[in-house]
Tab-separated table of C-alpha atoms in Angstrom:
chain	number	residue	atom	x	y	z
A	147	UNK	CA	-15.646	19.204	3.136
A	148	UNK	CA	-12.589	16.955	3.279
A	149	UNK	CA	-14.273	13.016	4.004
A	150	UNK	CA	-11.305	10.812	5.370
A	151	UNK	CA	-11.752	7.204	4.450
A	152	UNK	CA	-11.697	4.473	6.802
A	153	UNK	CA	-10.373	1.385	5.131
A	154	UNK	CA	-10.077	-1.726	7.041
A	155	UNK	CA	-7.353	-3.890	6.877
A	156	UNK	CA	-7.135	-7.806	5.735
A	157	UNK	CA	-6.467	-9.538	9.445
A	158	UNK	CA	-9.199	-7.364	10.942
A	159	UNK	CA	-11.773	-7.690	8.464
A	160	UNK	CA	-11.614	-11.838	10.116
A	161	UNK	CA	-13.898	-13.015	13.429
A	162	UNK	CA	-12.071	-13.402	16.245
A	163	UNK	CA	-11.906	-16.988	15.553
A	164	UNK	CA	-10.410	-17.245	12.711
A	165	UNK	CA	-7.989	-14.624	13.549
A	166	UNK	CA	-6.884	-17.114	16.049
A	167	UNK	CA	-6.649	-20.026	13.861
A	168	UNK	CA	-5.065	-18.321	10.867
A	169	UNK	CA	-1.920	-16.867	13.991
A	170	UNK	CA	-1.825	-20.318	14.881
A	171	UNK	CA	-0.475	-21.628	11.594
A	172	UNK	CA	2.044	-18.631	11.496
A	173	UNK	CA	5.432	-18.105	12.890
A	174	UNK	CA	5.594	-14.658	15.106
A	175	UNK	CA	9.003	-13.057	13.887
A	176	UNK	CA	10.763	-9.184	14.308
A	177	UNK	CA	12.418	-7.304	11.682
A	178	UNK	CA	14.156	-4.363	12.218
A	179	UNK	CA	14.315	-1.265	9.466
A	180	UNK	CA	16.310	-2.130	6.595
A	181	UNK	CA	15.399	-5.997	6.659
A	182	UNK	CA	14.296	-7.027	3.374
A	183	UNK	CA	11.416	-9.846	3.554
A	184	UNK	CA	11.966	-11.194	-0.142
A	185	UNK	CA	13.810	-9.826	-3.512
A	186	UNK	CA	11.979	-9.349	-6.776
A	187	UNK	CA	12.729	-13.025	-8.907
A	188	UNK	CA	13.207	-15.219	-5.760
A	189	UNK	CA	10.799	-17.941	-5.778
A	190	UNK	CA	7.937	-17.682	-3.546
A	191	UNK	CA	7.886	-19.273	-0.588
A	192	UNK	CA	6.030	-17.330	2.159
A	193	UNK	CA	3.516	-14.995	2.762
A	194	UNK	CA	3.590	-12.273	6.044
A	195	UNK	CA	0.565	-10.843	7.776
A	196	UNK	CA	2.293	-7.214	9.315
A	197	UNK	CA	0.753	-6.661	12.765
A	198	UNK	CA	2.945	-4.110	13.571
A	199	UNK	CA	5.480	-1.319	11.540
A	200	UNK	CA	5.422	-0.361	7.980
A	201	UNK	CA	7.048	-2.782	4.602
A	202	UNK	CA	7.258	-1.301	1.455
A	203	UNK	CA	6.519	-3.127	-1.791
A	204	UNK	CA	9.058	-2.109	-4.876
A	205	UNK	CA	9.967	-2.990	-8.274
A	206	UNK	CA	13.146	-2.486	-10.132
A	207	UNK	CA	12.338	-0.763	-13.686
A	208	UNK	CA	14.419	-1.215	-17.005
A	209	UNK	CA	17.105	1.599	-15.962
A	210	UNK	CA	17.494	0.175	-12.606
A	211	UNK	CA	15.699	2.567	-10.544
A	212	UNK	CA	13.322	1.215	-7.813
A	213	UNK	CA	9.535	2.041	-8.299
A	214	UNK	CA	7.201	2.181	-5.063
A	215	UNK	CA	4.070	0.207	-5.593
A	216	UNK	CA	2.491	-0.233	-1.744
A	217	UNK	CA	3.281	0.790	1.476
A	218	UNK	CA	1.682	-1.787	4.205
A	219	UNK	CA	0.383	-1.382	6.930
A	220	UNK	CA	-0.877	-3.190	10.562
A	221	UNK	CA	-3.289	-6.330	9.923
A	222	UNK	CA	-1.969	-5.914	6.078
A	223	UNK	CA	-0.800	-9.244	3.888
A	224	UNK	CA	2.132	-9.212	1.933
A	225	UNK	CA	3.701	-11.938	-0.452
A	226	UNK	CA	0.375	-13.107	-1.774
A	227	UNK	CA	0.768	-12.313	-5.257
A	228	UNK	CA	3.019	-14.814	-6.513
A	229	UNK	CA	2.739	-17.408	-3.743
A	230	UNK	CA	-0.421	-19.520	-5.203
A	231	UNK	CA	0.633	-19.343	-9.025
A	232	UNK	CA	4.215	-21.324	-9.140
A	233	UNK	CA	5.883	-17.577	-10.456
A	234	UNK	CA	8.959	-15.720	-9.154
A	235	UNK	CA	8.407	-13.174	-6.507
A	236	UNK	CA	7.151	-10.206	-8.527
A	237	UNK	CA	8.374	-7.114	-5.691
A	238	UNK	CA	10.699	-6.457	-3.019
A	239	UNK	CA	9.757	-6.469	-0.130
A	240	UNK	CA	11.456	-3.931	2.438
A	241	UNK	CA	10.759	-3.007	6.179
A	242	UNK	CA	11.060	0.344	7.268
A	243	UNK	CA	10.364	0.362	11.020
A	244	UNK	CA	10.932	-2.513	12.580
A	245	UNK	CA	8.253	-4.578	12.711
A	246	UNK	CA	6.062	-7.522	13.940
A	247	UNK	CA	5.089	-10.490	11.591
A	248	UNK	CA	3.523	-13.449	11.456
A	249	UNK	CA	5.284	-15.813	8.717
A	250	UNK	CA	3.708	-18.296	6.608
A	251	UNK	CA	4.272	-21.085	4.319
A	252	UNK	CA	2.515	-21.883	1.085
A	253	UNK	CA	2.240	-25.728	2.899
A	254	UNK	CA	1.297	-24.520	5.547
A	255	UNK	CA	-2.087	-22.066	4.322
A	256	UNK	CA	-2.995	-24.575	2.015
A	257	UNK	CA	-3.683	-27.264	4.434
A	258	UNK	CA	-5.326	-24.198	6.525
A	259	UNK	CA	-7.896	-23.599	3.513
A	260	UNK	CA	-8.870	-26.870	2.805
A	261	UNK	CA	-10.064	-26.930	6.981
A	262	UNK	CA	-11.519	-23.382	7.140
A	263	UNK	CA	-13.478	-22.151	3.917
A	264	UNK	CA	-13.588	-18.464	5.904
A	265	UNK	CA	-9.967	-17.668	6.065
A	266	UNK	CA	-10.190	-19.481	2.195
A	267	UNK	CA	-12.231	-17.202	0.698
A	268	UNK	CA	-10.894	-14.006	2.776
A	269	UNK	CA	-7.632	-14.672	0.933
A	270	UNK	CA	-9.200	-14.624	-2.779
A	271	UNK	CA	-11.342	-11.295	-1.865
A	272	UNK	CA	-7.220	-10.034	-0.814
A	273	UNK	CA	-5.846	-11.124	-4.317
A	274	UNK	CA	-8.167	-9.648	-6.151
A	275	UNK	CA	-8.978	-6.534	-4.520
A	276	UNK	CA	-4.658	-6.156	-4.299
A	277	UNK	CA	-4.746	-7.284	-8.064
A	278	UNK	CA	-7.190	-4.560	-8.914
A	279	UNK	CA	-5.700	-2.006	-6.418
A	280	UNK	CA	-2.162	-2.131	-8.480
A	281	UNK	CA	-3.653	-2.007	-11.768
A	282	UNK	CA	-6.045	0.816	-11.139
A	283	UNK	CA	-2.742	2.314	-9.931
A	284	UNK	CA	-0.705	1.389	-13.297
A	285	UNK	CA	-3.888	2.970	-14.969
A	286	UNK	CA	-3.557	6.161	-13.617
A	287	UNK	CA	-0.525	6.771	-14.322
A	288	UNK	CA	-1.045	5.449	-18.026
A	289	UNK	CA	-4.417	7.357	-18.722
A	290	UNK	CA	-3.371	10.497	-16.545
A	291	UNK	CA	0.325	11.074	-16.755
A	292	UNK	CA	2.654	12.015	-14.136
A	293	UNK	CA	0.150	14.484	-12.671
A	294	UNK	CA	-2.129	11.802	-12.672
A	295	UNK	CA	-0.291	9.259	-11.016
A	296	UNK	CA	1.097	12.160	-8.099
A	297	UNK	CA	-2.845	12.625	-7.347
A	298	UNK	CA	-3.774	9.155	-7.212
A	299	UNK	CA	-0.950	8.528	-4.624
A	300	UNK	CA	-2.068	11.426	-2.792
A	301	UNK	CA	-5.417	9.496	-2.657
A	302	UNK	CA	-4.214	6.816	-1.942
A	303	UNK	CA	-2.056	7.774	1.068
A	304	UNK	CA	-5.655	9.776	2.151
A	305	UNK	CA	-7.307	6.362	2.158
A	306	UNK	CA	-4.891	4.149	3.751
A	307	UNK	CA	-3.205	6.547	6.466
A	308	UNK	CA	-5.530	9.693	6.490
A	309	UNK	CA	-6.509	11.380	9.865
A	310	UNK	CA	-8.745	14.356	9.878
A	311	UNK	CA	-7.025	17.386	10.694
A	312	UNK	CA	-9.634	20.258	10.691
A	313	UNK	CA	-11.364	20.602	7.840
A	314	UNK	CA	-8.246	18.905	6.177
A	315	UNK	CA	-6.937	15.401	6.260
A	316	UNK	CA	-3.066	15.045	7.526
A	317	UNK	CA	-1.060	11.853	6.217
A	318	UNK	CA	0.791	11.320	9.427
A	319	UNK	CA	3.811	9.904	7.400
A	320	UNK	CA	7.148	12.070	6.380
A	321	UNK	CA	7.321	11.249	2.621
A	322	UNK	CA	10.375	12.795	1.117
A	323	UNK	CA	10.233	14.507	-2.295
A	324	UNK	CA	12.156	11.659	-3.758
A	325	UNK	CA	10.048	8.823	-1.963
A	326	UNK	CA	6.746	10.641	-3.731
A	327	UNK	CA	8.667	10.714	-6.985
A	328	UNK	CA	9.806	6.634	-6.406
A	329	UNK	CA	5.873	6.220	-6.174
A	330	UNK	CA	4.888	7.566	-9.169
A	331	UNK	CA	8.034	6.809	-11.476
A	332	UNK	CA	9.804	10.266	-11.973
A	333	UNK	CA	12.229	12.215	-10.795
A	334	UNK	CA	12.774	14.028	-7.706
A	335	UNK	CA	12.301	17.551	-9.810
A	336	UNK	CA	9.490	16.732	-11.333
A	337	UNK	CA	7.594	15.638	-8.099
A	338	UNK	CA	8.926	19.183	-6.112
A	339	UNK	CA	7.341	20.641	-9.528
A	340	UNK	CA	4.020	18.956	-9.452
A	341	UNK	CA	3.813	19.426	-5.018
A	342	UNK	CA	4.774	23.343	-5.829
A	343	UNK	CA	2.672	23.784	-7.881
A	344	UNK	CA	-0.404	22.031	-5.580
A	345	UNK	CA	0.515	24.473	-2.704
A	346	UNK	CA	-0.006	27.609	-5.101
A	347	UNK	CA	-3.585	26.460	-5.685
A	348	UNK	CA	-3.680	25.516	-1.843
A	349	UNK	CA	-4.719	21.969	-2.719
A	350	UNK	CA	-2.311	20.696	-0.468
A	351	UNK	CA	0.061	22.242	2.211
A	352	UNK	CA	2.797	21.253	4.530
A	353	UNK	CA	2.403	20.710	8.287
A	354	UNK	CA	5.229	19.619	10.294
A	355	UNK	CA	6.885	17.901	7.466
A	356	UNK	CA	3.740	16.271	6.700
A	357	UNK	CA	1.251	16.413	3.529
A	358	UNK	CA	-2.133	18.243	4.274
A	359	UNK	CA	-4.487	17.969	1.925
A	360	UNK	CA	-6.870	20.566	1.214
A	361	UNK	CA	-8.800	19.608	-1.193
A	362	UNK	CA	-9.482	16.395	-2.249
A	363	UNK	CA	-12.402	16.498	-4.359
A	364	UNK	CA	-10.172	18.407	-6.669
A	365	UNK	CA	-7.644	15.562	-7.237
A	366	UNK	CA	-10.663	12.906	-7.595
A	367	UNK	CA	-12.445	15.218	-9.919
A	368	UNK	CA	-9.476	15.048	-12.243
A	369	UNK	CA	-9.083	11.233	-11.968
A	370	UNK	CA	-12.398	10.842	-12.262
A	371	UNK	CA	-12.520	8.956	-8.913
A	372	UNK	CA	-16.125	8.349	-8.567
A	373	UNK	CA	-15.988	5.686	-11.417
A	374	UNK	CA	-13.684	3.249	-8.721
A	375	UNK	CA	-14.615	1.511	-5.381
A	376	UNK	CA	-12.630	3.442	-2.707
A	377	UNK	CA	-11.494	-0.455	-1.068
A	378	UNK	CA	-9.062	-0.904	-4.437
A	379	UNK	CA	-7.821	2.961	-3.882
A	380	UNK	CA	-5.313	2.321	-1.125
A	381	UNK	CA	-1.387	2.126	-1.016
């Protein structure tokens, strides 16, 4: 049986209250698709809390091709990684569906911490469990391979966007074939390869342009997914 994974998100994981306060200190702002939040080697100078639409996180590799590293969510936090540690913006950050933010300045959250321990400690549980989240997912791909790195996405996705569907769980997001190869660092041949050759086994199938999968337990068995804390297995 096919468990989907309920994971919940940063700004929701707050009380009320400090919900309120941390909105307070932020500036509401829209971005439409195609608006990009902040460019890989900027310095860092805000952080966004998405509370609604979709911004994916990317890197540029050594041949200039863009790797996908996250795909965020409602209630999610972006910017955080290089905000607190005087480095250059480490990812791009793209929206792509327009979107509702609140903005916030490194000023601005610090003088917010120092008043409300909470929201202070919330934020350090968020770096590290993103810290350990993109490193588990460097891992697998290291340790694993290509194959590897295409099933822990597929997890991933599960986790973070999953809806049960059946016996099945649906990602309710189009992902082309060269999106899923961006992900995982390969090429758009290689990813049709490794999907094909999923459907043959009837791991995963296709539903309205959308990824069922089938069996899950078979892509954590090879992983070895029992070994990780499902909260760092997101996208």
């Amino acid at each position: 049986m096919n468990k989907v994974v309920k994971i919940t998100p940063f700004f929701s994981q707050l009380s009320k209250e400090n919900q309120d306060i941390l909105l307070q200190h932020g500036v509401k702002i829209h971005a439409r698709e195609g608006t990009t939040l902040f460019y890989e080697g900027e310095e860092a100078t805000n952080i966004y809390l998405i509370r609604s639409g979709k911004v994916r996180l990317s890197k540029m590799t050594i041949d200039h091709k863009k790797f996908f590293l996250h795909l965020k969510q409602d209630n999610d936090i972006i910017g955080e990684f290089s905000l607190f540690n005087d480095m250059l913006v480490s990812m791009t950050a793209e929206v792509i569906e327009d979107s509702t933010l609140y903005k916030f300045t490194r000023e601005n959250l610090e003088a917010l911490f120092l008043q409300n321990g909470d929201i202070a400690v919330a934020f350090i549980k968020l770096f590290a469990r993103n810290t350990q989240s993109t490193q588990a997912k460097f891992s697998d791909l290291l340790l694993y391979g290509k194959v590897g790195a295409l099933y822990s996405i597929l997890i991933r996705f599960s986790n973070s966007y999953g809806v049960k569907y059946h016996n099945d769980i649906l990602i309710p997001i189009k992902l082309t074939n060269q999106e899923i190869a961006n992900f995982i660092g390969t090429s758009r041949e290689t990813a049709n390869r490794m999907l094909q050759d999923l459907k043959k086994e009837n791991i995963i199938s296709i539903l309205d342009d959308n990824i069922l999968i089938k069996n899950i337990d078979y892509l954590k068995k090879y992983l070895r997914c029992e070994r990780c804390p499902v909260e760092i297995c997101t996208i």
